[in-house]
Tab-separated table of N, CA, C and O in Angstrom:
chain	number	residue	atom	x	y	z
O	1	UNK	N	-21.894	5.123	63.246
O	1	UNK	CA	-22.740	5.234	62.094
O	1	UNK	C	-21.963	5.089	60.787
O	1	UNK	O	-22.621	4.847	59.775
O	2	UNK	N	-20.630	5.209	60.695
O	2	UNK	CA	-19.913	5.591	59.526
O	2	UNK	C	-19.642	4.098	59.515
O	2	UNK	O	-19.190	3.693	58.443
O	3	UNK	N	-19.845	3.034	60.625
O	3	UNK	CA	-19.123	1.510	60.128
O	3	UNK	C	-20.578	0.875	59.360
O	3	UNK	O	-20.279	-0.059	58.617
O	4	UNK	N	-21.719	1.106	59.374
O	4	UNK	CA	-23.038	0.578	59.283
O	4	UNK	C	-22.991	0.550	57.398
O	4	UNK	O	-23.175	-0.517	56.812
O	5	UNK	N	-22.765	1.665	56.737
O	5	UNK	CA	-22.457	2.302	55.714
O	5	UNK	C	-21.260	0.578	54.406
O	5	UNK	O	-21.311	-0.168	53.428
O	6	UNK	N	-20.547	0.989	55.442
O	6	UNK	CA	-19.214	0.187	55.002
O	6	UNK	C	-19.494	-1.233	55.121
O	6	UNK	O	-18.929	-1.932	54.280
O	7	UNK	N	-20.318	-1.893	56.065
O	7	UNK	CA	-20.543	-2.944	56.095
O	7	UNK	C	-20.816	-3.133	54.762
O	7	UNK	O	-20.040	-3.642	53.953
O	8	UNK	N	-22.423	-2.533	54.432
O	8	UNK	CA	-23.138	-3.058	53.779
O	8	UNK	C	-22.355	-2.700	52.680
O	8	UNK	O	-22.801	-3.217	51.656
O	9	UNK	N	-21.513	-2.121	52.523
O	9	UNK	CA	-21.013	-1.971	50.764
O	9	UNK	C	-19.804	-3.796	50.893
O	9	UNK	O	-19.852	-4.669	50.026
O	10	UNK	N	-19.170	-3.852	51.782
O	10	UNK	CA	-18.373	-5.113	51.900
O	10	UNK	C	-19.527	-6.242	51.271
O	10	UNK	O	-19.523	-6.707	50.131
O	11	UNK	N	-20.403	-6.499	52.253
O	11	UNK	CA	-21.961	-7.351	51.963
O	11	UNK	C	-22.155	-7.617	50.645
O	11	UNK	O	-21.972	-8.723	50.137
O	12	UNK	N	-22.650	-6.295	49.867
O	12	UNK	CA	-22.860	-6.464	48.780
O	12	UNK	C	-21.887	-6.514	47.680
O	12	UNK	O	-22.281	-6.925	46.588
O	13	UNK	N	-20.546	-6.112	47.847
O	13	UNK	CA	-19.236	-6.923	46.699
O	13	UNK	C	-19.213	-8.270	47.150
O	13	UNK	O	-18.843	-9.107	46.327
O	14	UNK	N	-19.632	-8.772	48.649
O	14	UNK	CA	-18.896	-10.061	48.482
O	14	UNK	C	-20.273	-11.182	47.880
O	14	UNK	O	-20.183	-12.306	47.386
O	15	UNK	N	-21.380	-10.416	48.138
O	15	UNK	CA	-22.391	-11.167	47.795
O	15	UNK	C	-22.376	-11.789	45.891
O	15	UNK	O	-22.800	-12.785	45.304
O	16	UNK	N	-21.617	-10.503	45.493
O	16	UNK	CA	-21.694	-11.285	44.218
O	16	UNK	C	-20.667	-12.008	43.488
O	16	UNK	O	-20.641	-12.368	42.311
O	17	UNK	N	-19.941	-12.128	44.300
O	17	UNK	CA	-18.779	-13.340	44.494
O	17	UNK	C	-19.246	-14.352	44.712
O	17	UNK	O	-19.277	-15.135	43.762
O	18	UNK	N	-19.715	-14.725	45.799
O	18	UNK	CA	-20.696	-15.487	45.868
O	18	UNK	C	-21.374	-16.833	45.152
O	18	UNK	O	-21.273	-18.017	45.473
O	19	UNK	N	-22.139	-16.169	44.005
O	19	UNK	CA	-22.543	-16.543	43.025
O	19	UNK	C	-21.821	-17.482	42.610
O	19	UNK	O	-20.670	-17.351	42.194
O	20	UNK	N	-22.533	-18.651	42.703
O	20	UNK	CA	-21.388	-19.818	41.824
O	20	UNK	C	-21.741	-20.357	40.790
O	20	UNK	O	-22.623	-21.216	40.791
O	21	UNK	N	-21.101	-19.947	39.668
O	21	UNK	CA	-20.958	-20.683	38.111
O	21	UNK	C	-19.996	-21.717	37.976
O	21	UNK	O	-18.798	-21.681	38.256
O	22	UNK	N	-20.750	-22.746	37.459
O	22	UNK	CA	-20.173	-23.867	36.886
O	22	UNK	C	-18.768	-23.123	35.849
O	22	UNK	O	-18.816	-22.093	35.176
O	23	UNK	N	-17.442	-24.204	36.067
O	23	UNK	CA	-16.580	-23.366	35.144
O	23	UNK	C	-16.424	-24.378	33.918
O	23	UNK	O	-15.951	-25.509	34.031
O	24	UNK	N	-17.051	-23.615	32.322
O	24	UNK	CA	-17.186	-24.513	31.348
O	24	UNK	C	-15.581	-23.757	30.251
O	24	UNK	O	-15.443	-22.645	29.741
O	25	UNK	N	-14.646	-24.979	30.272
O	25	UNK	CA	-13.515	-24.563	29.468
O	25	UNK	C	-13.932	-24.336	28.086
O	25	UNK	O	-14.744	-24.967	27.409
O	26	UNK	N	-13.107	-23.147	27.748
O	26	UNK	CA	-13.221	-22.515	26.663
O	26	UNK	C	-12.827	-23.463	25.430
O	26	UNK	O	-11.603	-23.464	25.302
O	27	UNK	N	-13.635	-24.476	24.239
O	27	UNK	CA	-13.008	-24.971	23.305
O	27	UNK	C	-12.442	-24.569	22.477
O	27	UNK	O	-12.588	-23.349	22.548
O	28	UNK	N	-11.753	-24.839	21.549
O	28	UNK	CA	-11.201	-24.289	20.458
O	28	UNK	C	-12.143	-24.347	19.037
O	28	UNK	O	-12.696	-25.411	18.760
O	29	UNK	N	-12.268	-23.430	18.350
O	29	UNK	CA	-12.916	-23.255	17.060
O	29	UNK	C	-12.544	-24.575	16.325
O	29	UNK	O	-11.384	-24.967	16.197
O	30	UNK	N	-13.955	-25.401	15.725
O	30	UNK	CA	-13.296	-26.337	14.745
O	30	UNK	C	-13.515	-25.860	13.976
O	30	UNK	O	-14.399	-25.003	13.982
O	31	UNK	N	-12.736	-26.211	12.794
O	31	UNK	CA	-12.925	-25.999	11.020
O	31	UNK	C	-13.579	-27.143	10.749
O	31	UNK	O	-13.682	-28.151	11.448
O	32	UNK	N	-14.138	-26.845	9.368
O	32	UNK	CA	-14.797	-28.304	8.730
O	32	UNK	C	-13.841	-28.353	8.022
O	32	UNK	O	-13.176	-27.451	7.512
O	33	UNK	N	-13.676	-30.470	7.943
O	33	UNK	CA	-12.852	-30.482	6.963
O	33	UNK	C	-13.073	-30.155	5.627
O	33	UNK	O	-14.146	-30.048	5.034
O	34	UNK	N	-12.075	-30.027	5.273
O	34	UNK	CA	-12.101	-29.434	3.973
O	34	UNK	C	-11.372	-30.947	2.851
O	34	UNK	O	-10.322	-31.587	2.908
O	35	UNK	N	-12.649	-30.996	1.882
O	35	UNK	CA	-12.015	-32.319	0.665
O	35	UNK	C	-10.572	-31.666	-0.161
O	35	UNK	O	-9.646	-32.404	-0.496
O	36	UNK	N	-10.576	-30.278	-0.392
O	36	UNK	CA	-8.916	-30.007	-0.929
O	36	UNK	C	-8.500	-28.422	-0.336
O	36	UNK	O	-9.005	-27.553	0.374
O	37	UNK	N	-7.414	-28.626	-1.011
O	37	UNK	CA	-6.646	-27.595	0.333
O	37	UNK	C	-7.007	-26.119	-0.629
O	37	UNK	O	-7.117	-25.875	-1.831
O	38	UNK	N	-7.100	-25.439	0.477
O	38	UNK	CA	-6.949	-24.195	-0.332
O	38	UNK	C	-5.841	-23.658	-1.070
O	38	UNK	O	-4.848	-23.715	-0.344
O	39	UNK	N	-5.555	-23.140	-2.241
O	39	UNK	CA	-4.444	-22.599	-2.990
O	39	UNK	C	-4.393	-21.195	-3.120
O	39	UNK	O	-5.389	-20.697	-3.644
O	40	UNK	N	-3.485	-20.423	-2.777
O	40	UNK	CA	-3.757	-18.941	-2.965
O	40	UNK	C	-3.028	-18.456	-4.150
O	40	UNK	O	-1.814	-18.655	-4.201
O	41	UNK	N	-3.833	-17.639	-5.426
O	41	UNK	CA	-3.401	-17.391	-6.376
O	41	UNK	C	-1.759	-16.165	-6.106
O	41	UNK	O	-1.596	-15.333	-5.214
O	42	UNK	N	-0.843	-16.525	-7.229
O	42	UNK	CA	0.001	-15.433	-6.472
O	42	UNK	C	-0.340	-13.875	-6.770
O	42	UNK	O	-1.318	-13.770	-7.509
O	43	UNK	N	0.069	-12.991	-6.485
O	43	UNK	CA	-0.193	-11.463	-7.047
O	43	UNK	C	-0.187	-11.542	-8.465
O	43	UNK	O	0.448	-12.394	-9.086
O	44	UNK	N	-1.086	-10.413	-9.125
O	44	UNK	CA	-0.543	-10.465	-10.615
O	44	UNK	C	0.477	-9.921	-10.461
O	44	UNK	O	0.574	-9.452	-9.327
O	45	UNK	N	1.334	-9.751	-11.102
O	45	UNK	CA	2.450	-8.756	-12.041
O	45	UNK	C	2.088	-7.517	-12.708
O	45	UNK	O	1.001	-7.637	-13.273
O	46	UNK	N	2.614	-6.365	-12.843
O	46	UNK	CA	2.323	-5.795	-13.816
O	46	UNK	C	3.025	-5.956	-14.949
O	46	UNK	O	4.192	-6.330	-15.054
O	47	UNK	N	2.058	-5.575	-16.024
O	47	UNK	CA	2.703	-5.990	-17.447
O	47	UNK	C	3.583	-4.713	-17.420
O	47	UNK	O	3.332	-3.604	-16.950
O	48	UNK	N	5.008	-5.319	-18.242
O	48	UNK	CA	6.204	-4.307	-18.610
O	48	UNK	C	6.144	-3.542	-19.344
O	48	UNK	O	5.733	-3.870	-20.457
O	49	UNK	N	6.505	-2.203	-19.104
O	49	UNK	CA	6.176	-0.506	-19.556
O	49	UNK	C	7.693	-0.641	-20.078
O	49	UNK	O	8.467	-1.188	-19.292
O	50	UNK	N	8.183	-0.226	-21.259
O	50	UNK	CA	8.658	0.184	-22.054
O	50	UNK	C	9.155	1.620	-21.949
O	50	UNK	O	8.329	2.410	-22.406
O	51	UNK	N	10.174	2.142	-21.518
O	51	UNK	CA	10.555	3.676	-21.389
O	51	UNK	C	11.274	4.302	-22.723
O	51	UNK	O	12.135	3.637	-23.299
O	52	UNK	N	11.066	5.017	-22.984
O	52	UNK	CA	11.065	5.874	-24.279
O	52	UNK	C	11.601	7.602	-23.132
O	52	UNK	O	11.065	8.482	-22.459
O	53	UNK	N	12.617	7.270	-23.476
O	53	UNK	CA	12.847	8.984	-23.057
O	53	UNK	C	13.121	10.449	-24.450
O	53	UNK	O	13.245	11.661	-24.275
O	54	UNK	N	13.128	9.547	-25.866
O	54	UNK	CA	13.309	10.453	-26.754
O	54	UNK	C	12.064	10.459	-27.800
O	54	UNK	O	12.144	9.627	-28.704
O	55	UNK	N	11.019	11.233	-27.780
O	55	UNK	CA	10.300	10.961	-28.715
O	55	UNK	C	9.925	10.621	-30.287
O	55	UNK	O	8.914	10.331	-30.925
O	56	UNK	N	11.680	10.875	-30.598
O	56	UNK	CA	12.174	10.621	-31.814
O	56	UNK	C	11.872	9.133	-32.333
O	56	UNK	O	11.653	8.724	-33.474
O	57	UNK	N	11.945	8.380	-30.944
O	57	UNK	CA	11.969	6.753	-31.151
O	57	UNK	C	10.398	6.294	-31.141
O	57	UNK	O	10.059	5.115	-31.035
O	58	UNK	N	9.707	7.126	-31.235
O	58	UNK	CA	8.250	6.930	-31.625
O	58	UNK	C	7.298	7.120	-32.677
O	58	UNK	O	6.068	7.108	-32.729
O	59	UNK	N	8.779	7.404	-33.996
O	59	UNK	CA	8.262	8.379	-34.761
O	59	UNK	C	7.150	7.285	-36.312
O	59	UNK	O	6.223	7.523	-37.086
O	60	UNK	N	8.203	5.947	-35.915
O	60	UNK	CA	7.767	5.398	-37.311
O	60	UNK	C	6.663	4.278	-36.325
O	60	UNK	O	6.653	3.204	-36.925
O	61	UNK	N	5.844	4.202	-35.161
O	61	UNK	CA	5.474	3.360	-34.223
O	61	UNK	C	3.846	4.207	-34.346
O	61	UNK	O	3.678	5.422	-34.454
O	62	UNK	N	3.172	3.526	-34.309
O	62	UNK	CA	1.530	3.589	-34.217
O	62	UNK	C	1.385	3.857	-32.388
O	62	UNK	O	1.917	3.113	-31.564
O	63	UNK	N	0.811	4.692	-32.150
O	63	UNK	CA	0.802	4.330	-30.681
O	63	UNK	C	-0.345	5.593	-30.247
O	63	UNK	O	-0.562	6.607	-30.912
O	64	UNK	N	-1.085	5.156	-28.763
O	64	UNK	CA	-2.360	5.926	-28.553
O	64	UNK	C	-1.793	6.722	-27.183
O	64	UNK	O	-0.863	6.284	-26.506
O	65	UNK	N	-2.470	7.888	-26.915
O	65	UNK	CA	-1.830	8.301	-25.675
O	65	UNK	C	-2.872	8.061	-24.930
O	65	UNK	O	-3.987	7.906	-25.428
O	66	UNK	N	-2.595	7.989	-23.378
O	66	UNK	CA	-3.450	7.410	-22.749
O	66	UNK	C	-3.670	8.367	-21.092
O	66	UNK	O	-4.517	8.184	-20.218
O	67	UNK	N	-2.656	9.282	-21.149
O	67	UNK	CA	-2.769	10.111	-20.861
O	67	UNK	C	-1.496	10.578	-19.937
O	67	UNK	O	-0.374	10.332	-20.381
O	68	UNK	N	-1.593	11.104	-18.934
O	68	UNK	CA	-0.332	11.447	-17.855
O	68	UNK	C	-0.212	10.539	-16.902
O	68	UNK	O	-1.176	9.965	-16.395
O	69	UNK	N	1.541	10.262	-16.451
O	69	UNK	CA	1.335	9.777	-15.429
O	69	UNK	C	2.646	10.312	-14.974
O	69	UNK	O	3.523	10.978	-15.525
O	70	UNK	N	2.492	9.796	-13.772
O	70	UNK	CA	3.764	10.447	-12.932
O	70	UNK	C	4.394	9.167	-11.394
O	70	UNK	O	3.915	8.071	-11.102
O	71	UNK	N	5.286	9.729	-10.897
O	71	UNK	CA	6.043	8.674	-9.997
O	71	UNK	C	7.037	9.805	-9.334
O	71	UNK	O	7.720	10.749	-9.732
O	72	UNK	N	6.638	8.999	-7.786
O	72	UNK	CA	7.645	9.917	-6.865
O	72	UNK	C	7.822	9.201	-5.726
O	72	UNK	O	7.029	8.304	-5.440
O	73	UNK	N	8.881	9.506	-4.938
O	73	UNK	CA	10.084	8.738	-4.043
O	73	UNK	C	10.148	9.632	-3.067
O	73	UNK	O	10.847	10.544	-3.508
O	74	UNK	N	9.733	9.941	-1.737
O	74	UNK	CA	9.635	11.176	-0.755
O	74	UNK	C	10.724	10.472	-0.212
O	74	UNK	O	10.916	9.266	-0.370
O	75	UNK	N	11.557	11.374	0.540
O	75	UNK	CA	12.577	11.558	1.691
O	75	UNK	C	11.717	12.757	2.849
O	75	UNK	O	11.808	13.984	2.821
O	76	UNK	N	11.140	12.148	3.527
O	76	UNK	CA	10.331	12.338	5.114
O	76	UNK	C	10.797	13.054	5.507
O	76	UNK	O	10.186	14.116	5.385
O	77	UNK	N	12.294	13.171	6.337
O	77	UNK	CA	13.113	13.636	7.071
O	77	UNK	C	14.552	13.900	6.316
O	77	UNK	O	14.895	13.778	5.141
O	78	UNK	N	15.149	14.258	7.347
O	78	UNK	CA	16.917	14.675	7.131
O	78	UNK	C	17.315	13.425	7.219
O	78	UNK	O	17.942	13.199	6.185
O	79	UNK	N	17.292	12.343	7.989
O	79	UNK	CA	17.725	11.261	8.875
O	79	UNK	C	17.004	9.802	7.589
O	79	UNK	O	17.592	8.721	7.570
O	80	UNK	N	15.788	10.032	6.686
O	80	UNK	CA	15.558	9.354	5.977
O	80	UNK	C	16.223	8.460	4.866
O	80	UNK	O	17.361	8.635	5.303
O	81	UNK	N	16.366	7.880	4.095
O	81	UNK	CA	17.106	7.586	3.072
O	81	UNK	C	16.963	8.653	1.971
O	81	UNK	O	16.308	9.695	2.015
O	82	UNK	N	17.686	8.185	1.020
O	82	UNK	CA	17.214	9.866	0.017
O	82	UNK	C	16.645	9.391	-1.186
O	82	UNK	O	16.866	8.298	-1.706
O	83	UNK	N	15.559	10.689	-1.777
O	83	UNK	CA	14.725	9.486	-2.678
O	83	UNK	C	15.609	9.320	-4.085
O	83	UNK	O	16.468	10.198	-4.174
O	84	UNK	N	15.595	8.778	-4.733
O	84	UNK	CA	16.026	8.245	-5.893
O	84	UNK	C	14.851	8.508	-7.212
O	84	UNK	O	13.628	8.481	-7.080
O	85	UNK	N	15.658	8.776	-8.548
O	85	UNK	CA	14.745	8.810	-9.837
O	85	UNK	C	14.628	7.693	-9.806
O	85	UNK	O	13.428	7.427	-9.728
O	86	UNK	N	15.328	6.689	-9.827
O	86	UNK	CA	15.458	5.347	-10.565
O	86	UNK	C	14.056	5.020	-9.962
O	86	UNK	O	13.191	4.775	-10.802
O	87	UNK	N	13.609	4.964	-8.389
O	87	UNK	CA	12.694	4.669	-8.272
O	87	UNK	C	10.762	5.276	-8.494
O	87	UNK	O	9.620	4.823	-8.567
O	88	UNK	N	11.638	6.747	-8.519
O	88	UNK	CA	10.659	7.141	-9.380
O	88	UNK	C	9.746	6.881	-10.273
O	88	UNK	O	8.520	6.919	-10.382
O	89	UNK	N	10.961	6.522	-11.075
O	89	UNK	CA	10.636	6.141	-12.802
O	89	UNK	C	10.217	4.953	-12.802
O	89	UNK	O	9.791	4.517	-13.871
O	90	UNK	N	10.213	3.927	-11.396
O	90	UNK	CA	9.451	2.827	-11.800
O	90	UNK	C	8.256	2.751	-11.330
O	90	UNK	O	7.528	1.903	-11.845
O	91	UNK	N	7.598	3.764	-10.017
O	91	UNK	CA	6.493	4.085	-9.983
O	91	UNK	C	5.746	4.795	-11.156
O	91	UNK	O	4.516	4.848	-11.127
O	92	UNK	N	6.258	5.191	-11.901
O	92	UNK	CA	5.510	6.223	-13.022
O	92	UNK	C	5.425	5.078	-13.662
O	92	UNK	O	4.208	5.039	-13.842
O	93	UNK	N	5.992	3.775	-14.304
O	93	UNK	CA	5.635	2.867	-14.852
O	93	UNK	C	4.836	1.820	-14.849
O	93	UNK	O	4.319	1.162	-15.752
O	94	UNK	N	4.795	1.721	-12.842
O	94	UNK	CA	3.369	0.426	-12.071
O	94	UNK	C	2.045	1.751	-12.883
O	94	UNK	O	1.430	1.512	-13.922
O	95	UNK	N	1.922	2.920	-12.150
O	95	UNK	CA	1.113	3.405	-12.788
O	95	UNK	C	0.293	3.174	-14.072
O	95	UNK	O	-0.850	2.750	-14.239
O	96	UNK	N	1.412	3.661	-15.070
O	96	UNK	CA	1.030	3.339	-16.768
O	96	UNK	C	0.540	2.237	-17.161
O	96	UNK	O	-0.276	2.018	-18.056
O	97	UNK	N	1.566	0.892	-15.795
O	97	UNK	CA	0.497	-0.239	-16.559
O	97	UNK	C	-0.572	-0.691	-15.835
O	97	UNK	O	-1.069	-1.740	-16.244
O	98	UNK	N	-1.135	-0.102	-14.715
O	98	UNK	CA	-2.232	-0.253	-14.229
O	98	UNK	C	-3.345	0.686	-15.426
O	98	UNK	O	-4.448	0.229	-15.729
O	99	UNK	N	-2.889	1.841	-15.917
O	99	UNK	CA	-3.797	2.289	-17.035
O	99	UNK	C	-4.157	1.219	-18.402
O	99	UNK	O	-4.983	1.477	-19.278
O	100	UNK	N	-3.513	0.275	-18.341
O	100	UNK	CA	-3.351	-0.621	-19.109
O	100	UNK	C	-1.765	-0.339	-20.696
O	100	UNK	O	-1.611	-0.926	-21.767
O	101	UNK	N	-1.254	0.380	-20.271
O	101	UNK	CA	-0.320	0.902	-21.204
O	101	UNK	C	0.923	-0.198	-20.957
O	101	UNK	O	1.186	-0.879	-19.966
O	102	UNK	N	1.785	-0.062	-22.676
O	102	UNK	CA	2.631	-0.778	-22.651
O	102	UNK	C	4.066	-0.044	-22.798
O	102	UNK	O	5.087	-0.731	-22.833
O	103	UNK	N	4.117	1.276	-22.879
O	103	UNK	CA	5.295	2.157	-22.735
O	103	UNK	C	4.778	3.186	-22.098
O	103	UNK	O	3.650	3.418	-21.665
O	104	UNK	N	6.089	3.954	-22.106
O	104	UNK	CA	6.062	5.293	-21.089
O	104	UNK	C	6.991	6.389	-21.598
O	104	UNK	O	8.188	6.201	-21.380
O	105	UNK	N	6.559	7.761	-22.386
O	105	UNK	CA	7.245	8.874	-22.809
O	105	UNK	C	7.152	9.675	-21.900
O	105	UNK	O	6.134	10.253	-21.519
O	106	UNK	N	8.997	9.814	-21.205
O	106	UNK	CA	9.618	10.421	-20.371
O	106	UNK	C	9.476	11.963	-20.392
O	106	UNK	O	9.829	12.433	-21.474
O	107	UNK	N	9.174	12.616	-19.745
O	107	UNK	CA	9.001	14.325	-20.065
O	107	UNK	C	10.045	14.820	-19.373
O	107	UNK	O	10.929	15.493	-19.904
O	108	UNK	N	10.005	14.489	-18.020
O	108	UNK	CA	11.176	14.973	-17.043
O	108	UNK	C	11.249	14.073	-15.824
O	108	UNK	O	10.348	13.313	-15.472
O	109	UNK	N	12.408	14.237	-15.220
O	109	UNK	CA	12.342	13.999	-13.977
O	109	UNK	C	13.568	14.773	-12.994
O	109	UNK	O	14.729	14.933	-13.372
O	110	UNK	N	12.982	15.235	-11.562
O	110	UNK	CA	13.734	16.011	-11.133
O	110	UNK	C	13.677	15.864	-9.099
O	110	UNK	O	12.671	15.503	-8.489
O	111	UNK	N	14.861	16.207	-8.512
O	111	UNK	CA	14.633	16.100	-7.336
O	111	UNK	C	14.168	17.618	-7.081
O	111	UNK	O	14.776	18.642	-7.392
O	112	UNK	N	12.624	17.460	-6.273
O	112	UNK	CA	12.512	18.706	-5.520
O	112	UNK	C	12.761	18.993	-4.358
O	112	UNK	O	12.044	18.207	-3.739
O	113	UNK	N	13.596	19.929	-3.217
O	113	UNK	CA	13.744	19.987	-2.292
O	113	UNK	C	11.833	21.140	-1.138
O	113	UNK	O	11.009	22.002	-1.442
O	114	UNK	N	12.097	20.470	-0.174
O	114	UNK	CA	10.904	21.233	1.185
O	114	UNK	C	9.608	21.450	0.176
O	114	UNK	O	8.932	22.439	-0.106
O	115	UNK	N	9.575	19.846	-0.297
O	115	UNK	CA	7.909	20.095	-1.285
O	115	UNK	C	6.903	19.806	-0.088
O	115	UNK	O	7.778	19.930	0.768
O	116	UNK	N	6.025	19.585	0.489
O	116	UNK	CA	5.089	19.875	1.517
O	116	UNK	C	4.750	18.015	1.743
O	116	UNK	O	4.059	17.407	0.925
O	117	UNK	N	5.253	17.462	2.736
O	117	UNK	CA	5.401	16.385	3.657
O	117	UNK	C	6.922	15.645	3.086
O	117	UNK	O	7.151	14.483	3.420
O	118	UNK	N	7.701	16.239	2.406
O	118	UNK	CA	8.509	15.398	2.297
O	118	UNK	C	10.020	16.541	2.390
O	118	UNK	O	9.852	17.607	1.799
O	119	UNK	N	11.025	16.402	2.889
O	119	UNK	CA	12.145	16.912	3.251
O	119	UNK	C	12.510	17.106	1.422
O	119	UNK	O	12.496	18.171	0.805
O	120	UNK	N	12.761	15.979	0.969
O	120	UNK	CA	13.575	16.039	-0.435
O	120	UNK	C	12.428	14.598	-1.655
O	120	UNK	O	11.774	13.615	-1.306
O	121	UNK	N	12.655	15.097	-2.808
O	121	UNK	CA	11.075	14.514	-3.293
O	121	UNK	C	11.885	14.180	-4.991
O	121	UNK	O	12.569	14.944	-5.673
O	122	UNK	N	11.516	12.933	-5.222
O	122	UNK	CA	12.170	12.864	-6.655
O	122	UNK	C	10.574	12.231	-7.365
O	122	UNK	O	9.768	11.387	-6.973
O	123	UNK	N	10.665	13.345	-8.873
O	123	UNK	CA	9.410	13.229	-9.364
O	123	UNK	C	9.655	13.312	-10.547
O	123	UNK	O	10.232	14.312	-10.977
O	124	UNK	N	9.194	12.050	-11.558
O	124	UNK	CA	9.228	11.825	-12.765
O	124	UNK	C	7.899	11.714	-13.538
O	124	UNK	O	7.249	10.671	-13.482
O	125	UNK	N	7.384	13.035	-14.436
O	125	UNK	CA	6.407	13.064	-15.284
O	125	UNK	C	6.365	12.308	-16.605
O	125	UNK	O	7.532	12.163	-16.969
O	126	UNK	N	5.569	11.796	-17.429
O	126	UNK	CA	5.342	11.254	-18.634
O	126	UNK	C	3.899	10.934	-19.235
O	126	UNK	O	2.770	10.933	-18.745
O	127	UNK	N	4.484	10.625	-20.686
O	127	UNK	CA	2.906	10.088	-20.828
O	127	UNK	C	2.587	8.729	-21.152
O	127	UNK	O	3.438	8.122	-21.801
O	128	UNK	N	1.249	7.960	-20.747
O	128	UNK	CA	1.604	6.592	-20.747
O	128	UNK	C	1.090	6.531	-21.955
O	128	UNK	O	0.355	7.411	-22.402
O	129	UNK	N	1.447	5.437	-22.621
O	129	UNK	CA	1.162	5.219	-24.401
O	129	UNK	C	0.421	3.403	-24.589
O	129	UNK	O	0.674	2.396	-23.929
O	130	UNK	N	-0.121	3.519	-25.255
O	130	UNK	CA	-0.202	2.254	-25.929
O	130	UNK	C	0.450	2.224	-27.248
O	130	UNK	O	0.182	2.960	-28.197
O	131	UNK	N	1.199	1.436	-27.210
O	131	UNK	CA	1.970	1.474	-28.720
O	131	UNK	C	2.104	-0.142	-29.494
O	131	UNK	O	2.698	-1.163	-29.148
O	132	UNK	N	1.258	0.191	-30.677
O	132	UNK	CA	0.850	-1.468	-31.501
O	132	UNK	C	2.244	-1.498	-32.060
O	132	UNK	O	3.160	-0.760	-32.421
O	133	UNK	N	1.744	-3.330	-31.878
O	133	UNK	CA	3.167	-3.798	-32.701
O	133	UNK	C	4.769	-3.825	-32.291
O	133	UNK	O	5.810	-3.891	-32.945
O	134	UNK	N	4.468	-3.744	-30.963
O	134	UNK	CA	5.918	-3.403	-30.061
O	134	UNK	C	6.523	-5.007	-29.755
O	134	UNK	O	7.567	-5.162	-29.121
């Protein structure tokens, strides 16, 4: 009784084997041609931020504040590279000129150590400015 069972399960996998489909090869996607080629614009740039670390040098200069910005460089791990101001200070500047600003008054910048996801953390505050006539 236990072979009657087994047959019919053999039966019915091989039955749908069986089944015969025509085999139609897979073509390849055409493109339409195209009358000119595509050109891909390159990235913008950001426009160049101007660093001002003494506010003294702002004194005889027209200029709007535009508000805070800041830039930081995490070190992950022990085993990571270590972060750097320098790069800091140039994230605090993509920033400023994504606000549309053309300088940047330096407030501070400092490495913090076990700030929360990063082993060692370099962080440079400022404010971004528009300043006429530069």
């Amino acid at each position: 009784m236990r072979v009657v069972p087994l047959c019919l399960l053999a039966l019915s996998l091989t039955g749908c084997s069986l089944l015969h489909k025509p085999y139609k090869p897979v073509e390849p996607f055409k493109q339409p041609a195209q009358t000119e080629p595509v050109r891909s614009k390159p990235a913008p740039r950001p426009a160049p931020v101007k660093l001002y670390s003494d506010a003294s040098d702002l004194v005889s200069k027209p200029f709007r504040d535009l508000g805070e910005v800041y830039g930081e460089d995490c070190q992950s791990s022990r085993q990571s590279s270590p972060p750097t101001i320098a790069t800091a200070r140039k994230r605090m500047q993509i920033r400023a000129s994504a606000m549309k600003a053309n300088a940047v008054l330096l407030h501070k910048c400092e490495i913090v150590t076990n700030s929360q996801g990063c082993y060692r953390q370099a962080v440079c505050q400022g404010s971004a400015l528009k300043v006429s006539g530069q």
